[in-house]
Amino acid sequence: MKVVNLNPIQWVNYNVTPKKLKLSNTGYTVMLSATWREEEPYLYGGPFVSSYVFSQLHFHWGKTDMDGSEHHVDGGSMPMELHAVHYKSDYGTQIAALRQHDGVTILVYLFQIYFRNIAEFRTLCDEHKMPILTNRQPLQDRDNRNVFHVCPSGSRYATLLPISRDSDDKYIRDINK
């Protein structure tokens, strides 16, 4: 085995609040995409010779807490998997990049379930410790899907993307506020 020393991956503009977030129910997964006021987030360095622009992220999960990920570690599945999709900036768009062998890179995050009592998540459950699902909709068939935007004013949601600190913005709010 040959050891290769790589420079760290550089994450650029991932701390910038998006102009608009779009959460889509594709009938197969839930996808989060965004539009940006200025330059889109991108990464470079590490194993990447060029820069790769963030396109979207989506999730894979299963019917039980024991399976759901597309990828396996040591022969076992994880409950959920997140794909952060990026396209090579040299190709201009993800559609053009998809035609190239090096056009798209996907960062994969595998999730495990831990049974810990986290105070910040208590506000997401009712007095019976059941999740509050007032605005939840099940995944729909592709022919009968709804697309909606996640911009709840005054709501207490967590997000994987940067959180707006502007009181006038109507983006996803920090769960600790």
PDB file of C-alpha atoms in Angstrom:
ATOM      1  CA  MET A   1       0.000   0.000   0.000  1.00  0.00           C
ATOM      2  CA  LYS A   2       1.271   3.455  -0.911  1.00  0.00           C
ATOM      3  CA  VAL A   3       0.634   6.294   1.537  1.00  0.00           C
ATOM      4  CA  VAL A   4      -0.448   9.524  -0.150  1.00  0.00           C
ATOM      5  CA  ASN A   5      -0.325  12.820   1.711  1.00  0.00           C
ATOM      6  CA  LEU A   6      -3.009  15.233   0.528  1.00  0.00           C
ATOM      7  CA  ASN A   7      -3.645  18.823   1.421  1.00  0.00           C
ATOM      8  CA  PRO A   8      -6.918  19.362   3.295  1.00  0.00           C
ATOM      9  CA  ILE A   9     -10.115  19.961   1.353  1.00  0.00           C
ATOM     10  CA  GLN A  10     -10.899  23.689   1.257  1.00  0.00           C
ATOM     11  CA  TRP A  11     -14.571  24.587   1.792  1.00  0.00           C
ATOM     12  CA  VAL A  12     -15.408  27.989   0.253  1.00  0.00           C
ATOM     13  CA  ASN A  13     -18.666  29.925   0.873  1.00  0.00           C
ATOM     14  CA  TYR A  14     -20.288  27.135   2.887  1.00  0.00           C
ATOM     15  CA  ASN A  15     -20.787  29.695   5.659  1.00  0.00           C
ATOM     16  CA  VAL A  16     -22.888  31.966   3.397  1.00  0.00           C
ATOM     17  CA  THR A  17     -26.651  31.946   3.945  1.00  0.00           C
ATOM     18  CA  PRO A  18     -28.504  30.968   0.775  1.00  0.00           C
ATOM     19  CA  LYS A  19     -30.960  33.374  -0.828  1.00  0.00           C
ATOM     20  CA  LYS A  20     -33.569  30.614  -1.084  1.00  0.00           C
ATOM     21  CA  LEU A  21     -33.852  26.985   0.020  1.00  0.00           C
ATOM     22  CA  LYS A  22     -35.994  24.457  -1.809  1.00  0.00           C
ATOM     23  CA  LEU A  23     -36.986  21.149  -0.228  1.00  0.00           C
ATOM     24  CA  SER A  24     -38.345  18.694  -2.811  1.00  0.00           C
ATOM     25  CA  ASN A  25     -40.162  15.423  -2.328  1.00  0.00           C
ATOM     26  CA  THR A  26     -39.114  13.389  -5.376  1.00  0.00           C
ATOM     27  CA  GLY A  27     -41.130  10.316  -4.451  1.00  0.00           C
ATOM     28  CA  TYR A  28     -37.853   8.499  -3.841  1.00  0.00           C
ATOM     29  CA  THR A  29     -35.947  10.868  -1.581  1.00  0.00           C
ATOM     30  CA  VAL A  30     -36.022  14.324  -0.046  1.00  0.00           C
ATOM     31  CA  MET A  31     -33.730  16.767  -1.827  1.00  0.00           C
ATOM     32  CA  LEU A  32     -32.501  20.144  -0.590  1.00  0.00           C
ATOM     33  CA  SER A  33     -31.218  22.668  -3.112  1.00  0.00           C
ATOM     34  CA  ALA A  34     -30.527  26.382  -2.889  1.00  0.00           C
ATOM     35  CA  THR A  35     -29.960  29.566  -4.829  1.00  0.00           C
ATOM     36  CA  TRP A  36     -27.302  32.008  -3.725  1.00  0.00           C
ATOM     37  CA  ARG A  37     -27.043  35.787  -3.690  1.00  0.00           C
ATOM     38  CA  GLU A  38     -23.478  35.653  -4.959  1.00  0.00           C
ATOM     39  CA  GLU A  39     -20.902  32.937  -5.568  1.00  0.00           C
ATOM     40  CA  GLU A  40     -22.081  29.399  -4.852  1.00  0.00           C
ATOM     41  CA  PRO A  41     -20.297  27.211  -2.299  1.00  0.00           C
ATOM     42  CA  TYR A  42     -17.520  25.063  -3.720  1.00  0.00           C
ATOM     43  CA  LEU A  43     -14.657  22.887  -2.585  1.00  0.00           C
ATOM     44  CA  TYR A  44     -11.152  22.177  -3.845  1.00  0.00           C
ATOM     45  CA  GLY A  45      -7.916  20.616  -2.652  1.00  0.00           C
ATOM     46  CA  GLY A  46      -7.481  17.221  -1.068  1.00  0.00           C
ATOM     47  CA  PRO A  47      -8.084  14.632  -3.799  1.00  0.00           C
ATOM     48  CA  PHE A  48      -9.671  17.222  -6.133  1.00  0.00           C
ATOM     49  CA  VAL A  49      -7.570  18.687  -8.952  1.00  0.00           C
ATOM     50  CA  SER A  50     -10.284  21.238  -9.836  1.00  0.00           C
ATOM     51  CA  SER A  51     -12.997  22.979  -7.855  1.00  0.00           C
ATOM     52  CA  TYR A  52     -16.438  21.396  -7.435  1.00  0.00           C
ATOM     53  CA  VAL A  53     -19.572  23.527  -6.973  1.00  0.00           C
ATOM     54  CA  PHE A  54     -22.320  22.503  -4.542  1.00  0.00           C
ATOM     55  CA  SER A  55     -25.473  21.429  -6.396  1.00  0.00           C
ATOM     56  CA  GLN A  56     -27.835  19.727  -3.910  1.00  0.00           C
ATOM     57  CA  LEU A  57     -28.050  17.256  -1.093  1.00  0.00           C
ATOM     58  CA  HIS A  58     -30.445  14.384  -0.636  1.00  0.00           C
ATOM     59  CA  PHE A  59     -31.106  11.564   1.790  1.00  0.00           C
ATOM     60  CA  HIS A  60     -31.546   7.796   1.640  1.00  0.00           C
ATOM     61  CA  TRP A  61     -33.213   5.926   4.494  1.00  0.00           C
ATOM     62  CA  GLY A  62     -34.976   2.633   5.085  1.00  0.00           C
ATOM     63  CA  LYS A  63     -38.117   1.246   6.652  1.00  0.00           C
ATOM     64  CA  THR A  64     -36.291   0.319   9.860  1.00  0.00           C
ATOM     65  CA  ASP A  65     -33.642   1.934  12.041  1.00  0.00           C
ATOM     66  CA  MET A  66     -31.165  -0.732  10.959  1.00  0.00           C
ATOM     67  CA  ASP A  67     -31.047  -0.199   7.193  1.00  0.00           C
ATOM     68  CA  GLY A  68     -31.441   2.542   4.656  1.00  0.00           C
ATOM     69  CA  SER A  69     -28.026   3.595   3.433  1.00  0.00           C
ATOM     70  CA  GLU A  70     -27.000   2.776  -0.127  1.00  0.00           C
ATOM     71  CA  HIS A  71     -23.431   2.111   0.972  1.00  0.00           C
ATOM     72  CA  HIS A  72     -22.268  -0.418   3.556  1.00  0.00           C
ATOM     73  CA  VAL A  73     -19.411  -0.426   6.053  1.00  0.00           C
ATOM     74  CA  ASP A  74     -17.938  -3.792   7.014  1.00  0.00           C
ATOM     75  CA  GLY A  75     -20.955  -5.473   5.420  1.00  0.00           C
ATOM     76  CA  GLY A  76     -23.490  -3.497   7.450  1.00  0.00           C
ATOM     77  CA  SER A  77     -26.002  -0.836   6.479  1.00  0.00           C
ATOM     78  CA  MET A  78     -26.649   2.419   8.333  1.00  0.00           C
ATOM     79  CA  PRO A  79     -30.080   3.936   9.109  1.00  0.00           C
ATOM     80  CA  MET A  80     -29.587   6.946   6.835  1.00  0.00           C
ATOM     81  CA  GLU A  81     -27.197   8.342   4.266  1.00  0.00           C
ATOM     82  CA  LEU A  82     -26.776  11.899   2.986  1.00  0.00           C
ATOM     83  CA  HIS A  83     -25.314  12.685  -0.440  1.00  0.00           C
ATOM     84  CA  ALA A  84     -23.863  16.166  -0.980  1.00  0.00           C
ATOM     85  CA  VAL A  85     -23.653  16.462  -4.778  1.00  0.00           C
ATOM     86  CA  HIS A  86     -21.049  18.741  -6.393  1.00  0.00           C
ATOM     87  CA  TYR A  87     -20.220  19.311 -10.069  1.00  0.00           C
ATOM     88  CA  LYS A  88     -16.873  20.260 -11.597  1.00  0.00           C
ATOM     89  CA  SER A  89     -16.794  24.023 -12.140  1.00  0.00           C
ATOM     90  CA  ASP A  90     -14.978  23.621 -15.488  1.00  0.00           C
ATOM     91  CA  TYR A  91     -18.226  22.272 -16.989  1.00  0.00           C
ATOM     92  CA  GLY A  92     -20.447  25.187 -15.913  1.00  0.00           C
ATOM     93  CA  THR A  93     -23.568  23.241 -14.904  1.00  0.00           C
ATOM     94  CA  GLN A  94     -24.386  19.915 -13.333  1.00  0.00           C
ATOM     95  CA  ILE A  95     -26.202  18.827 -16.503  1.00  0.00           C
ATOM     96  CA  ALA A  96     -23.058  19.386 -18.595  1.00  0.00           C
ATOM     97  CA  ALA A  97     -20.888  17.824 -15.891  1.00  0.00           C
ATOM     98  CA  LEU A  98     -22.991  14.641 -15.844  1.00  0.00           C
ATOM     99  CA  ARG A  99     -21.782  13.905 -19.390  1.00  0.00           C
ATOM    100  CA  GLN A 100     -18.148  13.773 -18.218  1.00  0.00           C
ATOM    101  CA  HIS A 101     -16.366  10.972 -16.355  1.00  0.00           C
ATOM    102  CA  ASP A 102     -14.957  13.451 -13.802  1.00  0.00           C
ATOM    103  CA  GLY A 103     -17.914  15.851 -13.816  1.00  0.00           C
ATOM    104  CA  VAL A 104     -19.603  15.034 -10.514  1.00  0.00           C
ATOM    105  CA  THR A 105     -18.373  14.169  -7.048  1.00  0.00           C
ATOM    106  CA  ILE A 106     -20.619  13.113  -4.202  1.00  0.00           C
ATOM    107  CA  LEU A 107     -19.626  13.399  -0.567  1.00  0.00           C
ATOM    108  CA  VAL A 108     -21.349  10.666   1.428  1.00  0.00           C
ATOM    109  CA  TYR A 109     -22.256  10.963   5.111  1.00  0.00           C
ATOM    110  CA  LEU A 110     -23.516   7.905   6.983  1.00  0.00           C
ATOM    111  CA  PHE A 111     -25.704   8.343  10.064  1.00  0.00           C
ATOM    112  CA  GLN A 112     -26.015   6.216  13.172  1.00  0.00           C
ATOM    113  CA  ILE A 113     -28.734   6.388  15.810  1.00  0.00           C
ATOM    114  CA  TYR A 114     -27.749   7.238  19.364  1.00  0.00           C
ATOM    115  CA  PHE A 115     -30.242   7.075  22.179  1.00  0.00           C
ATOM    116  CA  ARG A 116     -29.218  10.126  24.165  1.00  0.00           C
ATOM    117  CA  ASN A 117     -31.432  12.720  25.758  1.00  0.00           C
ATOM    118  CA  ILE A 118     -30.529  15.977  23.993  1.00  0.00           C
ATOM    119  CA  ALA A 119     -32.250  18.981  25.558  1.00  0.00           C
ATOM    120  CA  GLU A 120     -32.397  20.980  22.320  1.00  0.00           C
ATOM    121  CA  PHE A 121     -34.515  18.290  20.646  1.00  0.00           C
ATOM    122  CA  ARG A 122     -37.148  18.190  23.393  1.00  0.00           C
ATOM    123  CA  THR A 123     -39.001  21.079  21.723  1.00  0.00           C
ATOM    124  CA  LEU A 124     -39.559  18.810  18.698  1.00  0.00           C
ATOM    125  CA  CYS A 125     -41.636  16.367  20.789  1.00  0.00           C
ATOM    126  CA  ASP A 126     -44.954  16.662  22.594  1.00  0.00           C
ATOM    127  CA  GLU A 127     -45.665  15.881  26.267  1.00  0.00           C
ATOM    128  CA  HIS A 128     -45.846  12.147  25.410  1.00  0.00           C
ATOM    129  CA  LYS A 129     -42.365  12.284  23.839  1.00  0.00           C
ATOM    130  CA  MET A 130     -43.841  11.784  20.378  1.00  0.00           C
ATOM    131  CA  PRO A 131     -42.500  13.840  17.443  1.00  0.00           C
ATOM    132  CA  ILE A 132     -44.544  16.910  16.553  1.00  0.00           C
ATOM    133  CA  LEU A 133     -45.542  16.234  12.957  1.00  0.00           C
ATOM    134  CA  THR A 134     -48.102  18.956  12.248  1.00  0.00           C
ATOM    135  CA  ASN A 135     -46.650  19.758   8.825  1.00  0.00           C
ATOM    136  CA  ARG A 136     -45.352  16.295   7.903  1.00  0.00           C
ATOM    137  CA  GLN A 137     -46.401  14.699   4.639  1.00  0.00           C
ATOM    138  CA  PRO A 138     -45.428  11.184   3.543  1.00  0.00           C
ATOM    139  CA  LEU A 139     -43.358  10.685   0.408  1.00  0.00           C
ATOM    140  CA  GLN A 140     -45.643  10.766  -2.592  1.00  0.00           C
ATOM    141  CA  ASP A 141     -45.572   9.005  -5.929  1.00  0.00           C
ATOM    142  CA  ARG A 142     -43.619  10.932  -8.553  1.00  0.00           C
ATOM    143  CA  ASP A 143     -46.850  11.777 -10.391  1.00  0.00           C
ATOM    144  CA  ASN A 144     -48.480  13.245  -7.293  1.00  0.00           C
ATOM    145  CA  ARG A 145     -45.691  15.166  -5.610  1.00  0.00           C
ATOM    146  CA  ASN A 146     -45.710  18.582  -4.018  1.00  0.00           C
ATOM    147  CA  VAL A 147     -42.728  20.898  -3.977  1.00  0.00           C
ATOM    148  CA  PHE A 148     -42.540  23.463  -1.223  1.00  0.00           C
ATOM    149  CA  HIS A 149     -40.060  25.937   0.177  1.00  0.00           C
ATOM    150  CA  VAL A 150     -38.689  25.771   3.702  1.00  0.00           C
ATOM    151  CA  CYS A 151     -38.864  29.326   5.017  1.00  0.00           C
ATOM    152  CA  PRO A 152     -40.954  29.116   8.203  1.00  0.00           C
ATOM    153  CA  SER A 153     -40.914  32.381  10.111  1.00  0.00           C
ATOM    154  CA  GLY A 154     -40.701  31.866  13.858  1.00  0.00           C
ATOM    155  CA  SER A 155     -40.256  28.099  13.607  1.00  0.00           C
ATOM    156  CA  ARG A 156     -37.616  26.150  15.483  1.00  0.00           C
ATOM    157  CA  TYR A 157     -35.936  23.951  12.907  1.00  0.00           C
ATOM    158  CA  ALA A 158     -32.382  22.673  12.636  1.00  0.00           C
ATOM    159  CA  THR A 159     -30.510  22.693   9.352  1.00  0.00           C
ATOM    160  CA  LEU A 160     -27.308  21.378   7.852  1.00  0.00           C
ATOM    161  CA  LEU A 161     -26.837  24.625   5.945  1.00  0.00           C
ATOM    162  CA  PRO A 162     -25.754  27.937   7.474  1.00  0.00           C
ATOM    163  CA  ILE A 163     -28.363  29.671   9.627  1.00  0.00           C
ATOM    164  CA  SER A 164     -29.319  33.280   8.991  1.00  0.00           C
ATOM    165  CA  ARG A 165     -28.523  35.558  11.915  1.00  0.00           C
ATOM    166  CA  ASP A 166     -30.487  38.427  10.347  1.00  0.00           C
ATOM    167  CA  SER A 167     -33.696  38.987  12.304  1.00  0.00           C
ATOM    168  CA  ASP A 168     -35.493  40.169   9.153  1.00  0.00           C
ATOM    169  CA  ASP A 169     -34.692  37.031   7.161  1.00  0.00           C
ATOM    170  CA  LYS A 170     -37.327  34.315   7.025  1.00  0.00           C
ATOM    171  CA  TYR A 171     -34.977  31.374   6.705  1.00  0.00           C
ATOM    172  CA  ILE A 172     -34.645  28.317   8.875  1.00  0.00           C
ATOM    173  CA  ARG A 173     -33.982  29.336  12.465  1.00  0.00           C
ATOM    174  CA  ASP A 174     -31.545  27.852  14.945  1.00  0.00           C
ATOM    175  CA  ILE A 175     -33.107  25.203  17.174  1.00  0.00           C
ATOM    176  CA  ASN A 176     -31.455  26.774  20.255  1.00  0.00           C
ATOM    177  CA  LYS A 177     -33.161  30.171  19.867  1.00  0.00           C
TER     178      LYS A 177
END
